[in-house]
XYZ file of C-alpha atoms in Angstrom:
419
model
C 20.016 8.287 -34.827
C 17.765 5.463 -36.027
C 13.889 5.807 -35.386
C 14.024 2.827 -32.888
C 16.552 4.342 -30.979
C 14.532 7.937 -31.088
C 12.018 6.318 -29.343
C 13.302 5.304 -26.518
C 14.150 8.681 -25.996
C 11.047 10.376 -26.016
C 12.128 13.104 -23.377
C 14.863 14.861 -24.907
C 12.499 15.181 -28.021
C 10.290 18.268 -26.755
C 10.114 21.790 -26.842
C 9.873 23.309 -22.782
C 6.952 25.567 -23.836
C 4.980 22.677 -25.562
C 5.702 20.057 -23.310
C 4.560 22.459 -20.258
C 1.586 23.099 -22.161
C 0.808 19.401 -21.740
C 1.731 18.951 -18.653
C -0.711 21.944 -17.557
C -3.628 20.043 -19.058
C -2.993 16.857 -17.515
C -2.726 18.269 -14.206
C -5.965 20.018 -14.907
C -7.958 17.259 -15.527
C -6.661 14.855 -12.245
C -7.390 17.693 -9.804
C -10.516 19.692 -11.315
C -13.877 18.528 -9.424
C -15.724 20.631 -10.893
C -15.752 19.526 -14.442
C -19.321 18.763 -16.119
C -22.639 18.117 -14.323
C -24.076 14.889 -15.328
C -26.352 16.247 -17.541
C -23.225 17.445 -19.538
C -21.331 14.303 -18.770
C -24.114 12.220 -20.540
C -24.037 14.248 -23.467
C -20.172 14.083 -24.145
C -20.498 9.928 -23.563
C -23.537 9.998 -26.181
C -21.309 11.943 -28.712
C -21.191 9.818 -31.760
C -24.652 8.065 -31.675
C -27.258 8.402 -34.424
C -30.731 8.864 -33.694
C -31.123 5.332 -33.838
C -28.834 3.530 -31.608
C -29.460 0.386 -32.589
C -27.563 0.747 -35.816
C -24.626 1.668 -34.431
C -22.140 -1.056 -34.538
C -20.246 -2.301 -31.590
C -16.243 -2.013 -32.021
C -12.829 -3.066 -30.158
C -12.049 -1.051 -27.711
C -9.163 -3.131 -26.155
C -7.600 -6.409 -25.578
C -6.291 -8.032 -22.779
C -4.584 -11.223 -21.924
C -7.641 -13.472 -22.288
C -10.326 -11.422 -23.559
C -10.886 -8.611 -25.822
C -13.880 -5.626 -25.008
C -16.230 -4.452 -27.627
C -18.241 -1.486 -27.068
C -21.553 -0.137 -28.474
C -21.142 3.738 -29.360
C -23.807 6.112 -27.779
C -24.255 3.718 -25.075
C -22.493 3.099 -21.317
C -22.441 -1.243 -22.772
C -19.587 -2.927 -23.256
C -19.549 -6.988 -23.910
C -16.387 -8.834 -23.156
C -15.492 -11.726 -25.334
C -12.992 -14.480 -24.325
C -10.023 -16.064 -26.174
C -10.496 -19.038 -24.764
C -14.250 -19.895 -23.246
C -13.688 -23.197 -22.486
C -11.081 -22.279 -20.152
C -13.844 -20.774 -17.384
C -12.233 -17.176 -16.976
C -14.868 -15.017 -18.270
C -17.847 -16.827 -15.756
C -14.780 -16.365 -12.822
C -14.382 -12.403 -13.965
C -18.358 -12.258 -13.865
C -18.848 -14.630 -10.999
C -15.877 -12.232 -8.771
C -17.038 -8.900 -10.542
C -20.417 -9.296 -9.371
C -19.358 -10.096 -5.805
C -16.987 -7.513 -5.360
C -19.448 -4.395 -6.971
C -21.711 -5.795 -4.409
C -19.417 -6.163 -1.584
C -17.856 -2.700 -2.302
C -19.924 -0.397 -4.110
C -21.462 1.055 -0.858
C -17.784 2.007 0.774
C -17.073 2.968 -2.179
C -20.104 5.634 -2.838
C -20.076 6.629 0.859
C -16.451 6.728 1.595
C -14.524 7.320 -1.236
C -16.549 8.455 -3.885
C -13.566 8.954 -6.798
C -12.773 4.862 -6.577
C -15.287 3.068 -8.995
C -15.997 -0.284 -10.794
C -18.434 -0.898 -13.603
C -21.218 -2.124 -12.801
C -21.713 -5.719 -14.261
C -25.108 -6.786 -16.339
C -25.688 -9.717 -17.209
C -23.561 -13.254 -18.442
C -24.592 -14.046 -21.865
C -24.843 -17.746 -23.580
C -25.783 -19.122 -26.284
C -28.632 -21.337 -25.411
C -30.300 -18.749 -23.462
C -30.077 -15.752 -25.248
C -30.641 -16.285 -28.616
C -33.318 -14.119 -29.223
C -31.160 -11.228 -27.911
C -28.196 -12.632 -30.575
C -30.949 -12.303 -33.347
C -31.757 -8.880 -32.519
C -28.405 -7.486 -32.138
C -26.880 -9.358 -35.377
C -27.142 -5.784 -37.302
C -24.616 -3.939 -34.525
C -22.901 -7.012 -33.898
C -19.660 -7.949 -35.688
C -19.053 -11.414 -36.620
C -16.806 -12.242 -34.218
C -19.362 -11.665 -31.435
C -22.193 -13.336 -33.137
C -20.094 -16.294 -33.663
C -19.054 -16.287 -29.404
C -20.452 -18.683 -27.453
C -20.486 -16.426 -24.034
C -20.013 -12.706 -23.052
C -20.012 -10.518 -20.450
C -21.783 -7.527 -20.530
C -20.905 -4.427 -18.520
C -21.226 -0.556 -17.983
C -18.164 1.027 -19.981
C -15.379 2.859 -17.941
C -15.324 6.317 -19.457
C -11.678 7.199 -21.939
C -10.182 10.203 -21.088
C -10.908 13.145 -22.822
C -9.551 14.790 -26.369
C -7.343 17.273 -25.041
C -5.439 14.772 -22.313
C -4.749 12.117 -24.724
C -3.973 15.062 -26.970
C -1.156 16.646 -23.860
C -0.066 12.456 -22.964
C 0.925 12.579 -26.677
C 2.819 15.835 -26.877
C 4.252 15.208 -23.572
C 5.423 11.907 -24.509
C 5.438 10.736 -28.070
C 7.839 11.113 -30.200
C 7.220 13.878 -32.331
C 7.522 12.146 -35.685
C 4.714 9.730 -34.314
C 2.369 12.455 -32.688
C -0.009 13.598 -35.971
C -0.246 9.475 -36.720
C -0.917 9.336 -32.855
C -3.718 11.598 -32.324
C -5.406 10.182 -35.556
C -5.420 6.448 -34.757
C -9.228 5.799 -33.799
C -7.406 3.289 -31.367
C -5.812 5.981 -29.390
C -9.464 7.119 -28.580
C -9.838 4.328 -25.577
C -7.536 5.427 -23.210
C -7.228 4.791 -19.479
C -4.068 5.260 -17.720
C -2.726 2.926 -15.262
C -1.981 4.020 -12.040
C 2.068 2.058 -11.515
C 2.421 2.884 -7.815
C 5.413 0.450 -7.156
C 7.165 1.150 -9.743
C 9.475 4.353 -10.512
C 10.762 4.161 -14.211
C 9.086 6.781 -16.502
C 6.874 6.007 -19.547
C 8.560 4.088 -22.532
C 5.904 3.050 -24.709
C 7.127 4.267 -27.658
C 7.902 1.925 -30.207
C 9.377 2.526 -33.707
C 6.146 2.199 -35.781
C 2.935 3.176 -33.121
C 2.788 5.128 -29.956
C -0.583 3.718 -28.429
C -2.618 5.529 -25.688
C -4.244 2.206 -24.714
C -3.189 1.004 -21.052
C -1.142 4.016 -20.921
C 1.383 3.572 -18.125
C 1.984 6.506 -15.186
C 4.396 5.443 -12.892
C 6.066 7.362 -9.902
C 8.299 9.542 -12.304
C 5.548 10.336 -14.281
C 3.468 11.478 -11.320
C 6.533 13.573 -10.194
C 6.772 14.887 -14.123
C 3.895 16.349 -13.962
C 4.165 17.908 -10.472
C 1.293 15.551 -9.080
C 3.524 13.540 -6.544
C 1.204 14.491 -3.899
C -1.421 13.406 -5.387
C 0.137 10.000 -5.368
C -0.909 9.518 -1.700
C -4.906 10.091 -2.297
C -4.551 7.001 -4.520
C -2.303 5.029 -2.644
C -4.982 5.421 0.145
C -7.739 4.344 -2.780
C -6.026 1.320 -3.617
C -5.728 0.396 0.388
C -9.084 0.450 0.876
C -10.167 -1.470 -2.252
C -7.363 -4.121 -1.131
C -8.899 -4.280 2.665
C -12.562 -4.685 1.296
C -11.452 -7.388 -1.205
C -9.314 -9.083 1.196
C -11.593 -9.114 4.017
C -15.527 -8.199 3.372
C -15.272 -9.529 -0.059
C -12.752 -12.594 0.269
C -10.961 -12.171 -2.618
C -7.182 -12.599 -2.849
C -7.333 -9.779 -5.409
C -4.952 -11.210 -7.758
C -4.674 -9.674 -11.572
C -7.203 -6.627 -10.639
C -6.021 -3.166 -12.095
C -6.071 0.274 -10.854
C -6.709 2.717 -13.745
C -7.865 6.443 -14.296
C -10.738 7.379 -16.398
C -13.609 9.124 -17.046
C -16.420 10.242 -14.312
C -18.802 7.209 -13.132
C -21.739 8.551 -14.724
C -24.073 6.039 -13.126
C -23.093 7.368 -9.653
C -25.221 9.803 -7.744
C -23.652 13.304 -7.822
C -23.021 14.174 -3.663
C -21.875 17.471 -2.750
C -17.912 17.137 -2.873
C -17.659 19.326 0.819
C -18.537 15.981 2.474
C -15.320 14.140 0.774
C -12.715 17.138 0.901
C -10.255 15.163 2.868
C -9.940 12.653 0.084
C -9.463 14.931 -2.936
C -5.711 16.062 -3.768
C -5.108 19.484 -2.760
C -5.635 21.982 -5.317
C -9.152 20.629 -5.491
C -11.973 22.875 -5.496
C -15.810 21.853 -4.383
C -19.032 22.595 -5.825
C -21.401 19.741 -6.053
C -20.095 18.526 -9.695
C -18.143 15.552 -11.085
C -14.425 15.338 -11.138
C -13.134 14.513 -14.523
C -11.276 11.400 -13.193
C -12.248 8.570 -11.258
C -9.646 6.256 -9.715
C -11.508 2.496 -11.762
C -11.273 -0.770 -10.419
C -11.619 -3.824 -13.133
C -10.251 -7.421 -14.624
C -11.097 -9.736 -11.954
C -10.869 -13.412 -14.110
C -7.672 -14.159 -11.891
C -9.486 -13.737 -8.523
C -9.856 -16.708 -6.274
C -11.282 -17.326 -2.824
C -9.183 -16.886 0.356
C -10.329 -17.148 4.228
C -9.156 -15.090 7.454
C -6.449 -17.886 8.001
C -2.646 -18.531 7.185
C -3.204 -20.183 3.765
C -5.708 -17.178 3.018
C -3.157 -14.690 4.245
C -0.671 -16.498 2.130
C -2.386 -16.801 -1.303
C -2.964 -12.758 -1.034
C 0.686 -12.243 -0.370
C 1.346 -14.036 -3.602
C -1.332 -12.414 -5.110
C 0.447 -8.918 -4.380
C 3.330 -9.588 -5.685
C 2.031 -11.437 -9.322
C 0.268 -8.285 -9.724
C 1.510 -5.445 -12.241
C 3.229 -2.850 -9.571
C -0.123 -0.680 -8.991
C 0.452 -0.792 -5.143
C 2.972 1.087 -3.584
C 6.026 -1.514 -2.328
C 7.941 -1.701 0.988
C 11.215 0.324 0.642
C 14.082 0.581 3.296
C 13.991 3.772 5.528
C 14.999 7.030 3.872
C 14.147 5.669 0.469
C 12.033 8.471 -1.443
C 9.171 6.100 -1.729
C 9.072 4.999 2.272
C 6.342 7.375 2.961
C 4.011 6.264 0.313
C 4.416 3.126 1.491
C 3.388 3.813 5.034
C 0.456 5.561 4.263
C -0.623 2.460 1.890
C -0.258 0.149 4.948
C -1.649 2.591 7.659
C -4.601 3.062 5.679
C -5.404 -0.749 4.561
C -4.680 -1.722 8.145
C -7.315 0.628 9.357
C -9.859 -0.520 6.573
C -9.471 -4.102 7.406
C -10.140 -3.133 11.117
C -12.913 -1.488 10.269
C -14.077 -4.371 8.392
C -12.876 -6.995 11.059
C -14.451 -5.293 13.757
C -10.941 -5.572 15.230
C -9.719 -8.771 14.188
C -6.544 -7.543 12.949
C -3.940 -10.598 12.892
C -4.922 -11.299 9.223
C -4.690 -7.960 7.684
C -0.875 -7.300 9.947
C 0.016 -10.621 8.770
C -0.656 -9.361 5.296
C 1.442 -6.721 5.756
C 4.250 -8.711 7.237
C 4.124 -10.942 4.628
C 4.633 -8.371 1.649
C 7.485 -7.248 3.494
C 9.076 -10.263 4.319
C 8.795 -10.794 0.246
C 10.618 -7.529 -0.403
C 13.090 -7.758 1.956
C 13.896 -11.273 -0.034
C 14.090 -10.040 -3.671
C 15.920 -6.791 -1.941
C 18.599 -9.795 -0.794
C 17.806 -11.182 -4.575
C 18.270 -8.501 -6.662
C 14.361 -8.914 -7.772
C 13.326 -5.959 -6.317
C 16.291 -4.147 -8.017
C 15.073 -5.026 -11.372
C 11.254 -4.395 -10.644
C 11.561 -0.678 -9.429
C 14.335 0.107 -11.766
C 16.645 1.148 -8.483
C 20.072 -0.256 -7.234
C 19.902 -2.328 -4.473
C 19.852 -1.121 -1.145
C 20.623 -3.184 2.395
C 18.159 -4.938 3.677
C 18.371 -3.231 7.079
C 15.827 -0.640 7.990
C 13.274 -2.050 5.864
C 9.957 -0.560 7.188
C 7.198 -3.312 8.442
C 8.791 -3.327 11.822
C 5.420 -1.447 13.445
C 3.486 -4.505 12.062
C 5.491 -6.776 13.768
C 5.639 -5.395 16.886
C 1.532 -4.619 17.207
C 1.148 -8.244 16.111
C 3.323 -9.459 19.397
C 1.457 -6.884 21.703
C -2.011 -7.826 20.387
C -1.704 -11.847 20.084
C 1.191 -12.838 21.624
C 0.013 -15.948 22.374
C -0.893 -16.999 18.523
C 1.605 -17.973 16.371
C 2.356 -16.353 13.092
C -0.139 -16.452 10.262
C 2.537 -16.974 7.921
C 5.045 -19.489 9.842
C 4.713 -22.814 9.921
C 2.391 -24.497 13.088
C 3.985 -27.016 15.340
């Protein structure tokens, strides 16, 4: 068997005791909370720096489609530079960053205190901030000095040594694991949270098994035994939806879901007050979990309104989106559940929000169901959850439907067409 081909099989590859080992660390770190204080936490972020930070250089820590994220070791700053300036998306990503960790940061810290975004500092330009260039031309590499704008924002924690040390023994290939857990690359890693999707991890290519972006769908969660746990983040990404959607205005469209590091900047609460939000398993004790559900990338967000073109452009929005949110799948499908407790819980965020002004957020709903029940009749959805097709009949949304009839029935649809 070629190495290309080896690969793509990365599961058969492993012993059982070595790949349990792994698997027992993972699951360690997504349900401990109570990990490091934040005195500790502070010191294992500061690991690296000399006594003078100013000489330490800023570096790549990853690259996206339009912008790539240097960071400034033995600091929490990280400046994002874009491909393309002229083209507006880094001032839309600050512009809609900035909105949204003001619009959200206080449900998040008071309701649920594992979801976090960075907090964003400052928009930098040429003509204004010179002075701060000239300073910072020592730690700066010449790409950055030579940018015309940046965006400068708190950093969202890696994970630690030992997970990306059990994500590559659990799935890398073994003759790629030693190269693996010495690229310096491999050190920024964040692990997306693929709650629509069900196809296992294949990131492996012949020549470099990266840890950057590292993708857990529903198979991995149910590798690892954390299935469960699934629902506390469906119910995460429902409420960050809701309060984009509807306190915000934002269609949400490109923003990721990923798991990381503690927020550091966050004040510690005592976890007793948020036990019905942390998986079970959890224990309490006034300390930081290890991992912290992340919102970020925001430079595809655009404005929407309580209406049927708002309603409309978030439905699209949904489905453009990498699968982090769980999808609408026919009755009896393994998935259905996760699904309903997605919708329950964004429907009663956006009524919370809405003071009870709910046609927009069912309408929402209806919408991303009508759109799976089409690519179910397509094939689409087939293709995009790695499943055969099933009938369209039974497809859940139904409950929706009907409360929208009971509670307006003299309004028309959001998303059909007006007379």
């Amino acid at each position: 068997m070629d190495r290309q081909r080896q690969g793509h099989l990365v599961e058969t590859n492993f012993s059982t005791t070595d790949s349990n080992n792994a698997i027992a660390t993972i699951r360690q770190w997504l349900l401990s909370a109570t990990v490091i204080s934040t005195e500790e936490a502070q010191v294992v972020q500061l690991q690296g720096a000399t006594e003078d930070i100013d000489r330490q250089v800023f570096r790549s820590i990853g690259i996206g489609m339009c912008a790539e994220v240097f960071h400034q070791p033995g600091t929490d700053v990280v400046l994002k530079r874009a491909f393309r300036p002229l083209e507006g998306q880094l001032w839309n990503d600050y512009e809609w960053h900035r909105k949204i960790y003001e619009g959200v940061t206080h449900t998040f810290d008071h309701s649920w205190r594992l979801l976090a975004i960075a907090k964003p500092y400052r928009y930098l330009r040429t003509q204004v901030d010179e002075e701060r260039r000239a300073r910072n031309r020592v730690k700066w590499p010449p790409i950055l000095r030579e940018t015309t704008e940046l965006l400068e924002a708190q950093l969202i924690p890696s994970l630690p040594e030992d997970v990306r040390y059990a994500i590559v023994d659990r799935y890398c290939p073994p003759y790629q694991q030693e190269a693996a857990k010495n690229d310096p690359a491999n050190r920024d890693c964040l692990v997306r949270v693929y709650l629509g999707r069900r196809c296992g991890n294949h990131q492996a290519k012949p020549d470099r098994f990266s840890l950057r972006n590292f993708e857990a769908d529903l198979k991995v969660f149910g590798e690892l035994g954390l299935s469960t746990e699934t629902y506390s983040y469906a119910k995460m990404m429902a409420i960050a939806l809701a309060e984009l959607h509807w306190s915000v205005g934002a269609n949400a469209a490109g923003v990721e879901f990923v798991l990381g590091g503690a927020n550091l900047s966050r004040t510690l609460v005592d976890l007793k007050e948020q036990e019905q939000e942390l998986p079970p398993h959890s224990t309490t004790g006034g300390k930081s979990r290890a991992a912290h559900l992340w919102l970020l990338d925001f430079n595809q967000c655009g404005e929407i309104e309580n209406d049927k073109a708002g309603v409309q452009n978030a439905v699209e929005a949904f489905w453009q989106n990498e699968p982090y949110y769980p999808r609408p799948v026919p009755v009896g499908h393994p998935d259905a559940d996760l699904w309903e407790a997605f919708k329950e819980e964004y429907l009663t965020q956006s009524h919370k929000i809405t003071q009870g002004f709910d046609e927009p957020a069912i309408a929402f709903i209806d919408g991303v169901v009508a759109e799976a029940q089409k690519r179910e009749m397509t094939g689409s959805a087939a293709k995009s959850t790695g499943r055969k097709k099933k009938s369209r009949r039974g497809m859940r949304g139904g409950k929706c439907r009907r409360k929208w009839k009971k509670n307006s029935s003299d309004m028309p649809s959001l998303l059909q067409d007006e007379d």
